[in-house]
Structure formats: C-alpha cells, structure tokens
Tab-separated table of C-alpha atoms in Angstrom:
chain	number	residue	atom	x	y	z
A	1	MET	CA	32.418	161.605	62.504
A	2	THR	CA	30.496	160.224	65.404
A	3	THR	CA	27.286	161.859	66.468
A	4	ALA	CA	26.718	160.001	69.730
A	5	PRO	CA	28.460	162.539	72.000
A	6	ARG	CA	26.663	165.479	70.370
A	7	SER	CA	23.245	163.797	70.649
A	8	GLU	CA	23.932	162.953	74.266
A	9	ARG	CA	24.887	166.542	75.024
A	10	LEU	CA	21.676	167.741	73.382
A	11	LEU	CA	19.721	165.251	75.451
A	12	ASP	CA	21.421	166.445	78.636
A	13	ALA	CA	20.709	170.065	77.753
A	14	HIS	CA	17.078	169.363	76.952
A	15	VAL	CA	16.514	167.439	80.196
A	16	ALA	CA	18.246	170.146	82.225
A	17	TRP	CA	16.127	172.822	80.557
A	18	LEU	CA	12.878	170.973	81.381
A	19	VAL	CA	13.949	170.289	84.958
A	20	THR	CA	14.616	174.007	85.402
A	21	ARG	CA	11.158	174.841	84.070
A	22	LEU	CA	9.664	172.330	86.490
A	23	THR	CA	11.500	173.570	89.551
A	24	GLY	CA	10.771	176.402	91.973
A	25	ALA	CA	8.897	179.459	90.756
A	26	GLU	CA	9.041	178.241	87.150
A	27	LEU	CA	6.965	175.153	87.992
A	28	ALA	CA	3.617	176.842	88.695
A	29	ALA	CA	3.941	179.164	85.690
A	30	THR	CA	4.837	176.291	83.372
A	31	VAL	CA	2.011	174.050	84.568
A	32	GLU	CA	-0.532	176.875	84.457
A	33	ARG	CA	0.459	177.785	80.902
A	34	ASP	CA	0.139	174.196	79.732
A	35	VAL	CA	-3.189	173.674	81.522
A	36	ARG	CA	-4.635	176.823	79.967
A	37	ALA	CA	-3.444	175.690	76.543
A	38	LEU	CA	-5.089	172.295	77.043
A	39	LEU	CA	-8.366	173.855	78.210
A	40	ASP	CA	-8.271	176.191	75.230
A	41	VAL	CA	-8.111	173.167	72.918
A	42	GLU	CA	-10.954	171.459	74.809
A	43	SER	CA	-13.071	174.603	74.562
A	44	ARG	CA	-13.061	174.108	70.779
A	45	THR	CA	-13.684	170.366	70.941
A	46	THR	CA	-17.064	168.853	71.735
A	47	LEU	CA	-17.485	166.088	74.271
A	48	ALA	CA	-18.683	163.702	71.552
A	49	GLU	CA	-15.486	164.368	69.605
A	50	LEU	CA	-13.370	163.502	72.627
A	51	VAL	CA	-15.301	160.366	73.599
A	52	ASP	CA	-18.297	159.125	71.633
A	53	ALA	CA	-21.391	157.839	73.398
A	54	ASP	CA	-20.798	154.164	72.504
A	55	ARG	CA	-17.305	154.231	73.971
A	56	ALA	CA	-18.622	155.991	77.050
A	57	LYS	CA	-21.173	153.193	77.508
A	58	GLU	CA	-18.404	150.599	77.256
A	59	LEU	CA	-16.429	152.410	79.934
A	60	VAL	CA	-19.475	152.606	82.207
A	61	HIS	CA	-20.154	148.887	81.718
A	62	GLU	CA	-16.536	148.082	82.572
A	63	ALA	CA	-16.756	150.210	85.709
A	64	LEU	CA	-20.000	148.538	86.802
A	65	ALA	CA	-18.464	145.112	86.278
A	66	THR	CA	-15.198	145.756	88.112
A	67	VAL	CA	-15.559	148.577	90.649
A	68	PRO	CA	-18.282	147.266	93.025
A	69	ALA	CA	-16.482	143.946	93.569
A	70	SER	CA	-12.970	145.400	93.636
A	71	THR	CA	-10.631	145.354	96.609
A	72	GLY	CA	-10.685	149.134	96.666
A	73	ALA	CA	-14.474	149.182	96.898
A	74	SER	CA	-14.409	146.652	99.733
A	75	THR	CA	-11.827	148.742	101.550
A	76	LEU	CA	-13.934	151.870	101.153
A	77	VAL	CA	-17.065	150.048	102.338
A	78	ALA	CA	-15.250	148.850	105.467
A	79	MET	CA	-13.881	152.359	106.056
A	80	VAL	CA	-17.334	153.937	105.718
A	81	ALA	CA	-18.789	151.336	108.088
A	82	ASP	CA	-16.136	152.141	110.703
A	83	VAL	CA	-16.674	155.885	110.340
A	84	LEU	CA	-20.447	155.522	110.582
A	85	HIS	CA	-20.140	153.361	113.683
A	86	GLU	CA	-17.691	155.618	115.460
A	87	GLY	CA	-19.474	158.760	114.322
A	88	PRO	CA	-18.306	162.338	114.887
A	89	GLU	CA	-17.062	163.205	118.348
A	90	ALA	CA	-19.453	166.146	118.569
A	91	SER	CA	-23.201	165.684	118.904
A	92	TYR	CA	-25.655	167.267	116.496
A	93	THR	CA	-29.346	167.855	116.799
A	94	LEU	CA	-31.886	166.851	114.199
A	95	GLY	CA	-32.610	170.524	113.589
A	96	GLU	CA	-28.973	171.138	112.643
A	97	LEU	CA	-29.106	168.380	110.041
A	98	VAL	CA	-32.546	168.991	108.524
A	99	SER	CA	-34.516	172.233	108.644
A	100	ARG	CA	-38.206	172.373	109.503
A	101	GLU	CA	-38.965	173.841	106.087
A	102	ASP	CA	-37.335	170.867	104.362
A	103	VAL	CA	-39.314	168.430	106.517
A	104	GLU	CA	-42.524	170.214	105.557
A	105	ARG	CA	-41.598	169.977	101.876
A	106	ILE	CA	-40.683	166.289	102.150
A	107	ALA	CA	-43.899	165.492	104.001
A	108	ALA	CA	-45.973	167.404	101.472
A	109	ALA	CA	-44.314	165.632	98.546
A	110	ALA	CA	-44.569	162.161	100.099
A	111	LEU	CA	-48.160	162.493	101.294
A	112	SER	CA	-49.293	163.950	97.976
A	113	ARG	CA	-48.788	160.559	96.278
A	114	THR	CA	-51.341	158.543	98.207
A	115	ASP	CA	-52.476	157.154	94.851
A	116	LEU	CA	-49.105	155.430	94.511
A	117	VAL	CA	-49.371	154.086	98.057
A	118	ALA	CA	-52.851	152.777	97.261
A	119	ARG	CA	-51.598	150.931	94.171
A	120	LEU	CA	-48.713	149.388	96.076
A	121	LEU	CA	-51.002	148.235	98.881
A	122	ASP	CA	-53.527	146.817	96.418
A	123	ASP	CA	-50.740	144.904	94.683
A	124	ALA	CA	-49.672	143.519	98.054
A	125	THR	CA	-53.205	142.167	98.515
A	126	ALA	CA	-52.420	139.574	95.845
A	127	SER	CA	-50.074	137.903	98.307
A	128	PRO	CA	-51.985	135.399	100.508
A	129	LEU	CA	-49.370	135.711	103.234
A	130	ALA	CA	-49.566	139.506	103.239
A	131	SER	CA	-53.357	139.335	103.428
A	132	THR	CA	-53.184	136.907	106.335
A	133	LEU	CA	-50.723	139.112	108.202
A	134	ALA	CA	-52.956	142.127	107.631
A	135	SER	CA	-55.943	140.225	109.034
A	136	ARG	CA	-53.932	139.174	112.058
A	137	PHE	CA	-52.916	142.768	112.580
A	138	VAL	CA	-56.535	143.959	112.517
A	139	GLY	CA	-57.692	141.193	114.824
A	140	ARG	CA	-54.930	141.768	117.344
A	141	LEU	CA	-55.382	145.514	117.204
A	142	VAL	CA	-59.072	145.160	118.029
A	143	GLY	CA	-58.283	142.727	120.825
A	144	GLU	CA	-55.634	144.993	122.339
A	145	VAL	CA	-57.943	147.997	122.263
A	146	LEU	CA	-60.701	146.061	123.992
A	147	GLN	CA	-58.305	144.654	126.574
A	148	SER	CA	-56.939	148.087	127.411
A	149	ASN	CA	-60.457	149.500	127.778
A	150	ARG	CA	-61.533	146.584	129.934
A	151	ALA	CA	-59.217	147.732	132.722
A	152	VAL	CA	-61.062	151.026	132.782
A	153	ALA	CA	-64.531	149.453	132.453
A	154	GLU	CA	-63.987	147.054	135.360
A	155	LYS	CA	-63.657	149.998	137.703
A	156	ILE	CA	-67.269	150.896	136.937
A	157	PRO	CA	-69.856	148.659	138.714
A	158	GLY	CA	-71.890	146.567	136.274
A	159	VAL	CA	-69.857	147.509	133.232
A	160	GLY	CA	-67.061	144.991	133.761
A	161	ALA	CA	-69.297	142.007	132.968
A	162	LEU	CA	-70.498	143.582	129.749
A	163	PHE	CA	-66.971	144.313	128.679
A	164	ALA	CA	-65.919	140.766	129.488
A	165	LEU	CA	-68.407	139.606	126.881
A	166	GLY	CA	-66.940	142.050	124.354
A	167	VAL	CA	-63.408	140.941	125.048
A	168	GLY	CA	-64.442	137.331	124.635
A	169	ALA	CA	-65.858	138.164	121.230
A	170	ALA	CA	-62.657	139.990	120.342
A	171	GLY	CA	-60.710	136.916	121.354
A	172	VAL	CA	-62.770	134.864	118.935
A	173	VAL	CA	-62.086	137.423	116.196
A	174	ALA	CA	-58.365	137.394	116.955
A	175	GLY	CA	-58.310	133.631	116.977
A	176	ALA	CA	-60.080	133.553	113.652
A	177	ALA	CA	-57.566	136.040	112.247
A	178	ASP	CA	-54.704	133.934	113.522
A	179	LYS	CA	-56.018	130.521	112.499
A	180	GLN	CA	-59.234	130.224	110.563
A	181	LEU	CA	-58.710	133.118	108.163
A	182	GLU	CA	-55.475	131.574	106.938
A	183	GLY	CA	-57.191	128.630	105.309
A	184	VAL	CA	-60.911	129.202	105.406
A	185	LEU	CA	-61.732	132.769	104.595
A	186	GLY	CA	-59.440	133.301	101.574
A	187	ALA	CA	-61.586	135.891	99.814
A	188	GLY	CA	-62.684	137.398	103.137
A	189	THR	CA	-59.070	137.880	104.126
A	190	ALA	CA	-58.351	139.738	100.897
A	191	PHE	CA	-61.444	141.862	101.497
A	192	ALA	CA	-60.270	142.691	105.018
A	193	THR	CA	-56.850	143.598	103.665
A	194	LYS	CA	-58.372	145.959	101.118
A	195	ARG	CA	-60.406	147.589	103.852
A	196	LEU	CA	-57.229	148.038	105.894
A	197	ASN	CA	-55.472	149.489	102.856
A	198	LYS	CA	-58.291	151.976	102.417
A	199	VAL	CA	-58.038	153.024	106.058
A	200	LEU	CA	-54.288	153.568	105.714
A	201	VAL	CA	-54.658	155.603	102.517
A	202	GLU	CA	-57.448	157.745	103.950
A	203	THR	CA	-55.313	158.356	107.030
A	204	LEU	CA	-52.450	159.562	104.852
A	205	LYS	CA	-54.827	161.860	102.975
A	206	ASP	CA	-55.941	163.477	106.222
A	207	PRO	CA	-54.299	166.936	106.588
A	208	ALA	CA	-53.504	165.942	110.147
A	209	ALA	CA	-50.976	163.418	108.815
A	210	ARG	CA	-48.749	166.169	107.475
A	211	ALA	CA	-49.105	168.121	110.704
A	212	ALA	CA	-48.231	164.971	112.666
A	213	VAL	CA	-44.987	164.524	110.720
A	214	VAL	CA	-43.962	168.109	111.400
A	215	GLU	CA	-44.979	167.790	115.039
A	216	LEU	CA	-42.798	164.714	115.432
A	217	TYR	CA	-39.935	166.682	113.935
A	218	ASP	CA	-40.519	169.491	116.424
A	219	LEU	CA	-40.405	166.993	119.294
A	220	TYR	CA	-36.939	165.774	118.282
A	221	ALA	CA	-35.486	168.827	116.538
A	222	ASP	CA	-33.579	169.983	119.619
A	223	LYS	CA	-32.466	166.525	120.722
A	224	PRO	CA	-29.069	165.069	119.757
A	225	VAL	CA	-29.147	162.502	117.001
A	226	PRO	CA	-27.952	159.225	118.542
A	227	HIS	CA	-24.677	157.845	117.254
A	228	VAL	CA	-24.831	154.599	115.329
A	229	SER	CA	-22.672	152.984	118.024
A	230	GLU	CA	-25.510	153.545	120.497
A	231	VAL	CA	-27.975	151.443	118.526
A	232	ALA	CA	-25.785	148.930	116.677
A	233	SER	CA	-22.525	147.082	117.190
A	234	ARG	CA	-19.571	147.414	114.859
A	235	GLU	CA	-20.279	143.909	113.563
A	236	ASP	CA	-23.887	144.839	112.797
A	237	VAL	CA	-22.797	147.912	110.820
A	238	HIS	CA	-20.194	145.929	108.870
A	239	ARG	CA	-22.725	143.184	108.182
A	240	ALA	CA	-25.196	145.719	106.799
A	241	ALA	CA	-22.482	147.409	104.717
A	242	ASP	CA	-21.312	144.079	103.290
A	243	LEU	CA	-24.898	143.181	102.439
A	244	LEU	CA	-25.372	146.465	100.571
A	245	GLN	CA	-22.137	145.874	98.660
A	246	ASP	CA	-23.248	142.360	97.719
A	247	VAL	CA	-26.547	143.768	96.462
A	248	ALA	CA	-24.671	146.418	94.461
A	249	ILE	CA	-22.326	143.801	92.957
A	250	ALA	CA	-25.236	141.636	91.843
A	251	ALA	CA	-27.346	144.530	90.561
A	252	ALA	CA	-24.582	146.472	88.788
A	253	THR	CA	-24.195	143.984	85.949
A	254	SER	CA	-27.858	143.054	85.610
A	255	ASP	CA	-29.633	143.843	82.366
A	256	PRO	CA	-31.890	146.505	83.920
A	257	ALA	CA	-28.891	148.292	85.481
A	258	LEU	CA	-26.933	148.250	82.232
A	259	ALA	CA	-29.971	149.463	80.304
A	260	LEU	CA	-30.402	152.293	82.803
A	261	ALA	CA	-26.713	153.178	82.502
A	262	ASP	CA	-27.015	153.306	78.700
A	263	ALA	CA	-30.089	155.505	78.939
A	264	LEU	CA	-28.274	157.870	81.319
A	265	VAL	CA	-25.292	158.093	78.972
A	266	ASP	CA	-27.597	158.841	76.033
A	267	ALA	CA	-29.399	161.509	78.047
A	268	PHE	CA	-26.104	163.028	79.177
A	269	TYR	CA	-24.794	163.173	75.622
A	270	GLY	CA	-28.110	164.578	74.507
A	271	ILE	CA	-27.406	167.568	76.750
A	272	TYR	CA	-23.622	167.941	76.579
A	273	GLY	CA	-22.512	165.870	73.587
A	274	ASP	CA	-22.458	168.782	71.160
A	275	HIS	CA	-20.923	171.201	73.643
A	276	PRO	CA	-17.278	171.646	74.636
A	277	ALA	CA	-16.085	169.482	77.477
A	278	THR	CA	-15.512	172.634	79.512
A	279	ALA	CA	-19.237	173.447	79.301
A	280	LEU	CA	-19.994	170.784	81.914
A	281	ALA	CA	-17.435	172.300	84.261
A	282	ALA	CA	-18.985	175.722	83.742
A	283	ASP	CA	-22.455	174.350	84.514
A	284	LEU	CA	-21.025	172.857	87.707
A	285	GLY	CA	-19.850	176.311	88.732
A	286	LEU	CA	-16.193	175.734	87.843
A	287	ASP	CA	-14.933	178.526	85.600
A	288	GLN	CA	-11.642	178.274	83.730
A	289	ASP	CA	-9.639	180.153	86.354
A	290	THR	CA	-10.902	177.819	89.082
A	291	LEU	CA	-10.100	174.734	86.998
A	292	VAL	CA	-6.636	176.047	86.192
A	293	ALA	CA	-5.949	176.781	89.853
A	294	HIS	CA	-7.005	173.288	91.010
A	295	VAL	CA	-5.230	171.389	88.232
A	296	THR	CA	-2.082	173.512	88.639
A	297	GLU	CA	-2.014	172.789	92.355
A	298	LEU	CA	-2.390	169.044	91.871
A	299	ALA	CA	0.040	168.801	88.968
A	300	SER	CA	2.626	170.903	90.767
A	301	ALA	CA	2.409	168.618	93.795
A	302	VAL	CA	2.936	165.529	91.608
A	303	VAL	CA	5.931	167.056	89.792
A	304	THR	CA	7.488	168.268	93.051
A	305	THR	CA	7.135	164.821	94.604
A	306	ALA	CA	8.735	163.197	91.555
A	307	ARG	CA	11.621	165.686	91.608
A	308	GLU	CA	12.287	165.240	95.330
A	309	ALA	CA	12.261	161.462	94.884
A	310	GLY	CA	14.804	161.746	92.075
A	311	ASP	CA	12.383	160.432	89.459
A	312	LEU	CA	11.718	163.596	87.452
A	313	GLU	CA	15.006	163.721	85.563
A	314	ARG	CA	14.937	159.979	84.951
A	315	LEU	CA	11.388	160.113	83.561
A	316	LEU	CA	12.235	163.035	81.280
A	317	ARG	CA	15.385	161.338	80.036
A	318	GLU	CA	13.557	158.086	79.342
A	319	ARG	CA	10.971	160.001	77.343
A	320	LEU	CA	13.447	162.077	75.302
A	321	ALA	CA	16.312	159.594	74.828
A	322	PRO	CA	14.668	157.615	71.999
A	323	PHE	CA	14.236	160.821	70.008
A	324	TYR	CA	17.884	161.887	70.270
A	325	ALA	CA	19.021	158.337	69.506
A	326	SER	CA	16.772	158.084	66.452
A	327	PRO	CA	18.176	157.841	62.896
A	328	GLU	CA	16.375	161.056	61.949
A	329	VAL	CA	18.326	163.055	64.526
A	330	ALA	CA	21.553	161.304	63.563
A	331	VAL	CA	21.098	162.401	59.949
A	332	ILE	CA	20.510	166.020	61.001
A	333	LEU	CA	23.536	166.024	63.301
A	334	ASP	CA	25.738	164.521	60.575
A	335	GLU	CA	24.749	167.383	58.276
A	336	LEU	CA	25.892	169.997	60.778
A	337	PRO	CA	29.435	171.321	60.408
A	338	GLY	CA	32.153	170.227	62.814
C-alpha cells in the first residue's frame, strides 16, 4: 500500500489546525499561552546558562566591529541629524527641559571637584603652547581692562595722562605675552600659567560660583530654547554627526573600548549571571504580565501580517512537510490498518 496520500492528508490537517489556532480570536490566546510557557522555562534558567559570559563578550565585540560602520547606523545618524536640525514645531523653555533643582544639583556636583580641575589644569601646563596661550590671555585681559578704564579716566582732568602711562605699560606686557614670552620666558610662562590656574580654581571654589550658575539658569529659564536650525545649517549638523560617527567607528574596536566592554559584561554577569533571565526584566519594572502583553501584541502582528500576505500556510507547510515525508512516519503509517 502507498502511504503518500495518507501522509499528505495528515500534513494538510495539521497545517489547517495550526492556521485555525493562529487566526482570529484563537491567535492571541495561542501566542499568550506559548509566551507564558517560554517565560516559565526562562524563570528556571539562569542567564549564564542561556548565554555564558565569554559568548556574550564575542557578541559585543562583533556588534562594536559592525554596527557603528554599518549602513543602518549611517542612516540613523543622518536621520537624527535631520530631526535635530528641524527640531520640534513647538517651542520649549529651558525650565521645561531642566528643573532648577536639577541645575543646583549638577552645579554642586561639578563645582565640588575643583581638585580634579586643578589636576587637569596643572597637566595642561606641561604644554608649551598652552602655557603661551594662557600668558597671552592674561596679558590681553590686563590690557583690555586698562583700555576700558582709560576712557573713564580721560574724563577726569589730570588723570588721563597718568592712565596713558599705565596703558603703555600694559601694552608692553601684552606685547611680551604675545612675542617675548613664547621664546624667552619659558619657565616664567609656565609660572604665569600656574598662577592663572590657581585663580580659576579659587574662583570655582567661591560659593558665588554656584550661585552664578543658578542665576544664569534663572535668567534663561523662561526663554525658549533656540532650535538648532537657528544657530547651524543642515550641512553643519550633518558634518558634526558624521564626525561623531567616525570617532565612534574608530574608538569602538580599539583595545581600551574592547577592554571596557569586557569589564562591563563581567560586571553585568556578576549581578545577573546566576539569576533567571526574567530577573533583569523585573528589575527594569517589567513584570511577567507586562512582558506577555507586549510580546503577544508584537507576535500577533507578525503572524497576522504573514497570514494576510499568504505566507503563513506556506511557512507552516514547509516546516512540517519534512516530518510527514520522513521514513519514520512512513513506517508508522504502514503499520496502521487499511
């Protein structure tokens, strides 16, 4: 006896049964049941058992090597640049974006690390060019202050001549900062830079600095934040976005970036590796019912789209046909009567 017709009828019946379960009201119930069953299995399986840390590192390395330079990433970067340039149609004030309390906290945190600022500035002193620029800045600042005060002094009889002498001296200082200090005063330039660094650090330590930051916020809190299109062209925004992507591409596969990625994976597995995969979702505020609802919605949409396109039955048949055409099924069917 031939078993081909019987196996084909079983295949047809099986496909029809699955299509029915994945159609209409049956679809959501079927998907939800399967999702809950899958989550139940995951709740008894640790993250390390699903994917070990070494494999996770390999996946992260692959992502860092391929994603930043991919066509999709470039498309997203261009899209973000366009959105940033065009901006929202509505205008928003600074106060709507950042609260005064948050500004106070940020200012307090930033200004509390003046020791870090001091170290960074001292390190910058090692650069001859930075020291020269700092000396120029001091010299020009002194000259500008004297020049601005001269206009006031000249209105007072007898004082203008005295101030002219002071401005002349300031001009000599500025000239020295611009020319002579570059090649002659080496050590003196570094000393001047350190003095400037100290002034900057002491200014940041002043309680008035924190108050000044908050006061600046108060001045602009009720004013609309300007759109990017008002301060930069579309080409400028795209150029900046492309530059950031190029930096990300180069940095993503560097040894320090890969070492950081490995350390983050190790730290992540140190926290969640011995816990069920669903524990992370719970810590993110996603309980099982919420997960089931979201996954059911997405899966149902995919199945419905496949069914409407005529692909669902074909996909099911392609998956099941090898089983019903297998020798094992043929042997079973041959053993059945008539």
